[in-house]
Amino acid sequence: MLLTCNDRTCRGSSGGLPLVQAQAWGRLATAQAAAGNLDGFRRATDQARRLIQNRHADDPPSLYYLTPQQINAESGQALVDLAAHIPGKRTLLLREAADLLSPIADQGPSTGFRRSGILHGIHLVRASMGARDPEATAHWITALAGHVPHVQSIRCRTLLTAVRTRAGNPLRAAGRTDALEAISKALSSA
């Protein structure tokens, strides 16, 4: 299937199933965030959310994961990236990211996709660090440490190691070496 997508339209040539279009709009939202385009990100995300409501019996089975929760996860991650591009809206964007990512990170290994809980928890740690909130950073790093044994993803381990390194000095300065010790122990034993 040929898929074309730009800031005005995302259409699939095989009939334009709304779920397929929603996926394309979600990808466009991520690209807009990476480019620092807040308005483009908002438009594309809104369109993805609207289209995802129109599921059909003939939706591709490969898009089973494309749910409102997945759109929240992708949006939360994108907002963390946008905050780095738009310093004047940093606090607002990071707060919004935390609101979207917290429920996903809270689920951890108990429900749904374990890797997703850890992956989006990592982005929540990034949001907490960006907001310069060592208590929230320590909380989420400690929570993630408890979930590491349930996921063997190399990507998650690499991202956790990078987050631990970046959080090191701020957490030590805040007296929260317990969080660093917890994540170090979890990464070394899993």
C-alpha positions as a LaTeX table, in Angstrom:
\begin{tabular}{lrrr}
\hline
Residue & $x$ (\AA) & $y$ (\AA) & $z$ (\AA) \\
\hline
Met1 & 0.00 & 0.00 & 0.00 \\
Leu2 & 1.28 & 3.43 & $-0.90$ \\
Leu3 & 0.86 & 5.97 & 1.86 \\
Thr4 & 1.28 & 9.68 & 1.35 \\
Cys5 & 1.42 & 12.04 & 4.25 \\
Asn6 & 2.03 & 15.72 & 4.76 \\
Asp7 & 0.82 & 18.42 & 7.12 \\
Arg8 & $-2.54$ & 18.64 & 5.36 \\
Thr9 & $-3.36$ & 15.08 & 4.49 \\
Cys10 & $-2.42$ & 11.46 & 5.16 \\
Arg11 & $-4.13$ & 9.03 & 2.84 \\
Gly12 & $-3.59$ & 5.41 & 1.95 \\
Ser13 & $-4.14$ & 4.34 & $-1.62$ \\
Ser14 & $-5.86$ & 1.10 & $-0.59$ \\
Gly15 & $-9.11$ & 2.69 & 0.49 \\
Gly16 & $-7.85$ & 4.84 & 3.33 \\
Leu17 & $-8.80$ & 2.80 & 6.36 \\
Pro18 & $-9.06$ & 5.21 & 9.29 \\
Leu19 & $-6.73$ & 3.13 & 11.48 \\
Val20 & $-4.04$ & 3.15 & 8.78 \\
Gln21 & $-4.49$ & 6.88 & 8.39 \\
Ala22 & $-4.31$ & 7.30 & 12.18 \\
Gln23 & $-0.96$ & 5.52 & 12.18 \\
Ala24 & 0.32 & 7.85 & 9.45 \\
Trp25 & $-0.88$ & 10.92 & 11.33 \\
Gly26 & 0.81 & 9.60 & 14.48 \\
Arg27 & 4.08 & 9.27 & 12.58 \\
Leu28 & 3.66 & 12.78 & 11.23 \\
Ala29 & 3.06 & 14.06 & 14.78 \\
Thr30 & 6.32 & 12.47 & 15.90 \\
Ala31 & 8.17 & 14.02 & 12.96 \\
Gln32 & 6.68 & 17.44 & 13.68 \\
Ala33 & 7.82 & 17.16 & 17.30 \\
Ala34 & 11.33 & 16.18 & 16.23 \\
Ala35 & 11.38 & 19.28 & 14.02 \\
Gly36 & 10.20 & 21.47 & 16.90 \\
Asn37 & 6.85 & 22.29 & 15.26 \\
Leu38 & 4.35 & 22.42 & 18.13 \\
Asp39 & 1.37 & 23.46 & 15.98 \\
Gly40 & 2.06 & 20.72 & 13.43 \\
Phe41 & 2.43 & 18.20 & 16.25 \\
Arg42 & $-0.92$ & 19.25 & 17.77 \\
Arg43 & $-2.77$ & 19.09 & 14.42 \\
Ala44 & $-1.38$ & 15.67 & 13.53 \\
Thr45 & $-2.03$ & 14.25 & 17.01 \\
Asp46 & $-5.61$ & 15.53 & 17.02 \\
Gln47 & $-6.20$ & 13.94 & 13.62 \\
Ala48 & $-4.74$ & 10.60 & 14.78 \\
Arg49 & $-6.97$ & 10.66 & 17.87 \\
Arg50 & $-10.04$ & 11.40 & 15.75 \\
Leu51 & $-9.31$ & 8.65 & 13.23 \\
Ile52 & $-8.51$ & 6.00 & 15.82 \\
Gln53 & $-12.13$ & 6.18 & 16.98 \\
Asn54 & $-13.28$ & 4.71 & 13.64 \\
Arg55 & $-12.14$ & 1.09 & 13.80 \\
His56 & $-13.33$ & $-1.35$ & 11.13 \\
Ala57 & $-13.54$ & $-5.12$ & 10.99 \\
Asp58 & $-11.07$ & $-5.10$ & 8.10 \\
Asp59 & $-8.39$ & $-3.08$ & 9.91 \\
Pro60 & $-4.94$ & $-4.58$ & 9.46 \\
Pro61 & $-4.25$ & $-7.03$ & 12.33 \\
Ser62 & $-0.74$ & $-5.61$ & 12.58 \\
Leu63 & $-2.22$ & $-2.39$ & 14.01 \\
Tyr64 & $-3.74$ & $-4.13$ & 17.06 \\
Tyr65 & $-1.53$ & $-1.98$ & 19.30 \\
Leu66 & $-2.81$ & 1.33 & 17.93 \\
Thr67 & $-5.07$ & 2.40 & 20.77 \\
Pro68 & $-5.72$ & 5.71 & 22.52 \\
Gln69 & $-3.14$ & 4.62 & 25.12 \\
Gln70 & $-0.54$ & 4.16 & 22.36 \\
Ile71 & $-1.31$ & 7.63 & 20.98 \\
Asn72 & $-0.82$ & 8.99 & 24.52 \\
Ala73 & 2.51 & 7.17 & 24.80 \\
Glu74 & 3.77 & 8.47 & 21.48 \\
Ser75 & 2.52 & 11.98 & 22.29 \\
Gly76 & 4.15 & 11.96 & 25.73 \\
Gln77 & 7.49 & 10.98 & 24.26 \\
Ala78 & 7.14 & 13.61 & 21.53 \\
Leu79 & 6.30 & 16.31 & 24.09 \\
Val80 & 9.54 & 15.57 & 25.95 \\
Asp81 & 11.38 & 16.07 & 22.66 \\
Leu82 & 9.42 & 19.25 & 21.90 \\
Ala83 & 10.30 & 20.71 & 25.31 \\
Ala84 & 13.95 & 20.68 & 24.28 \\
His85 & 13.09 & 22.70 & 21.14 \\
Ile86 & 10.79 & 25.23 & 22.82 \\
Pro87 & 12.40 & 26.48 & 26.06 \\
Gly88 & 9.64 & 29.07 & 26.64 \\
Lys89 & 7.03 & 26.29 & 26.90 \\
Arg90 & 9.29 & 23.71 & 28.51 \\
Thr91 & 7.48 & 23.47 & 31.86 \\
Leu92 & 4.04 & 23.24 & 30.28 \\
Leu93 & 5.12 & 20.63 & 27.72 \\
Leu94 & 6.93 & 18.50 & 30.31 \\
Arg95 & 3.91 & 18.60 & 32.63 \\
Glu96 & 1.66 & 17.49 & 29.77 \\
Ala97 & 4.13 & 14.72 & 28.89 \\
Ala98 & 4.13 & 13.51 & 32.51 \\
Asp99 & 0.33 & 13.47 & 32.56 \\
Leu100 & 0.26 & 11.27 & 29.45 \\
Leu101 & 3.14 & 8.98 & 30.41 \\
Ser102 & 2.43 & 8.40 & 34.12 \\
Pro103 & $-0.47$ & 5.95 & 33.65 \\
Ile104 & 1.57 & 3.93 & 31.16 \\
Ala105 & 4.67 & 3.85 & 33.36 \\
Asp106 & 2.55 & 2.99 & 36.40 \\
Gln107 & 1.27 & $-0.15$ & 34.71 \\
Gly108 & 4.81 & $-1.54$ & 34.62 \\
Pro109 & 4.86 & $-5.31$ & 34.40 \\
Ser110 & 1.39 & $-5.83$ & 35.84 \\
Thr111 & $-0.69$ & $-5.38$ & 32.70 \\
Gly112 & $-0.42$ & $-4.80$ & 29.00 \\
Phe113 & 2.93 & $-4.74$ & 27.32 \\
Arg114 & 5.75 & $-4.76$ & 29.87 \\
Arg115 & 8.31 & $-3.30$ & 27.50 \\
Ser116 & 5.99 & $-0.37$ & 26.75 \\
Gly117 & 5.64 & 0.43 & 30.45 \\
Ile118 & 9.41 & 0.56 & 30.85 \\
Leu119 & 10.06 & 2.40 & 27.61 \\
His120 & 7.57 & 5.12 & 28.37 \\
Gly121 & 8.70 & 5.22 & 31.99 \\
Ile122 & 12.14 & 6.09 & 30.64 \\
His123 & 10.63 & 9.03 & 28.77 \\
Leu124 & 8.86 & 10.03 & 31.97 \\
Val125 & 12.24 & 10.06 & 33.72 \\
Arg126 & 13.51 & 12.28 & 30.89 \\
Ala127 & 10.55 & 14.62 & 31.50 \\
Ser128 & 11.28 & 14.70 & 35.23 \\
Met129 & 14.94 & 15.48 & 34.59 \\
Gly130 & 13.97 & 18.17 & 32.08 \\
Ala131 & 11.68 & 19.70 & 34.70 \\
Arg132 & 14.61 & 19.60 & 37.14 \\
Asp133 & 12.55 & 17.59 & 39.61 \\
Pro134 & 14.94 & 15.19 & 41.39 \\
Glu135 & 12.20 & 13.68 & 43.56 \\
Ala136 & 10.08 & 12.70 & 40.56 \\
Thr137 & 13.21 & 11.50 & 38.77 \\
Ala138 & 14.17 & 9.32 & 41.74 \\
His139 & 10.61 & 8.01 & 42.07 \\
Trp140 & 10.39 & 6.90 & 38.44 \\
Ile141 & 13.93 & 5.49 & 38.29 \\
Thr142 & 13.19 & 3.43 & 41.40 \\
Ala143 & 9.87 & 2.26 & 39.93 \\
Leu144 & 11.61 & 1.26 & 36.70 \\
Ala145 & 14.25 & $-0.66$ & 38.64 \\
Gly146 & 11.52 & $-2.93$ & 39.92 \\
His147 & 10.32 & $-3.62$ & 36.38 \\
Val148 & 13.69 & $-4.34$ & 34.73 \\
Pro149 & 13.65 & $-8.09$ & 35.52 \\
His150 & 10.46 & $-8.46$ & 33.48 \\
Val151 & 11.88 & $-7.07$ & 30.23 \\
Gln152 & 14.91 & $-8.20$ & 28.26 \\
Ser153 & 14.86 & $-5.46$ & 25.61 \\
Ile154 & 18.35 & $-4.29$ & 24.69 \\
Arg155 & 16.89 & $-0.93$ & 23.65 \\
Cys156 & 15.31 & $-0.45$ & 27.09 \\
Arg157 & 18.55 & $-1.43$ & 28.84 \\
Thr158 & 20.55 & 0.99 & 26.71 \\
Leu159 & 18.10 & 3.83 & 27.37 \\
Leu160 & 18.01 & 3.04 & 31.10 \\
Thr161 & 21.79 & 3.12 & 31.25 \\
Ala162 & 21.83 & 6.50 & 29.48 \\
Val163 & 19.15 & 7.87 & 31.83 \\
Arg164 & 21.04 & 6.61 & 34.87 \\
Thr165 & 24.17 & 8.37 & 33.66 \\
Arg166 & 22.35 & 11.67 & 32.96 \\
Ala167 & 20.48 & 11.55 & 36.27 \\
Gly168 & 23.59 & 10.73 & 38.27 \\
Asn169 & 24.81 & 14.18 & 39.32 \\
Pro170 & 21.37 & 15.73 & 39.96 \\
Leu171 & 20.27 & 12.74 & 42.06 \\
Arg172 & 23.54 & 12.68 & 44.03 \\
Ala173 & 23.17 & 16.42 & 44.68 \\
Ala174 & 19.60 & 15.82 & 45.92 \\
Gly175 & 20.75 & 12.99 & 48.21 \\
Arg176 & 18.87 & 10.36 & 46.18 \\
Thr177 & 21.67 & 7.89 & 45.53 \\
Asp178 & 19.19 & 5.18 & 46.57 \\
Ala179 & 17.50 & 5.51 & 43.15 \\
Leu180 & 20.83 & 5.22 & 41.35 \\
Glu181 & 21.76 & 2.17 & 43.39 \\
Ala182 & 18.39 & 0.54 & 42.66 \\
Ile183 & 18.65 & 0.97 & 38.90 \\
Ser184 & 22.32 & $-0.05$ & 38.85 \\
Lys185 & 21.50 & $-3.23$ & 40.77 \\
Ala186 & 18.55 & $-4.04$ & 38.51 \\
Leu187 & 20.60 & $-3.54$ & 35.35 \\
Ser188 & 23.50 & $-5.62$ & 36.60 \\
Ser189 & 21.39 & $-8.54$ & 37.82 \\
Ala190 & 18.98 & $-8.86$ & 34.92 \\
\hline
\end{tabular}
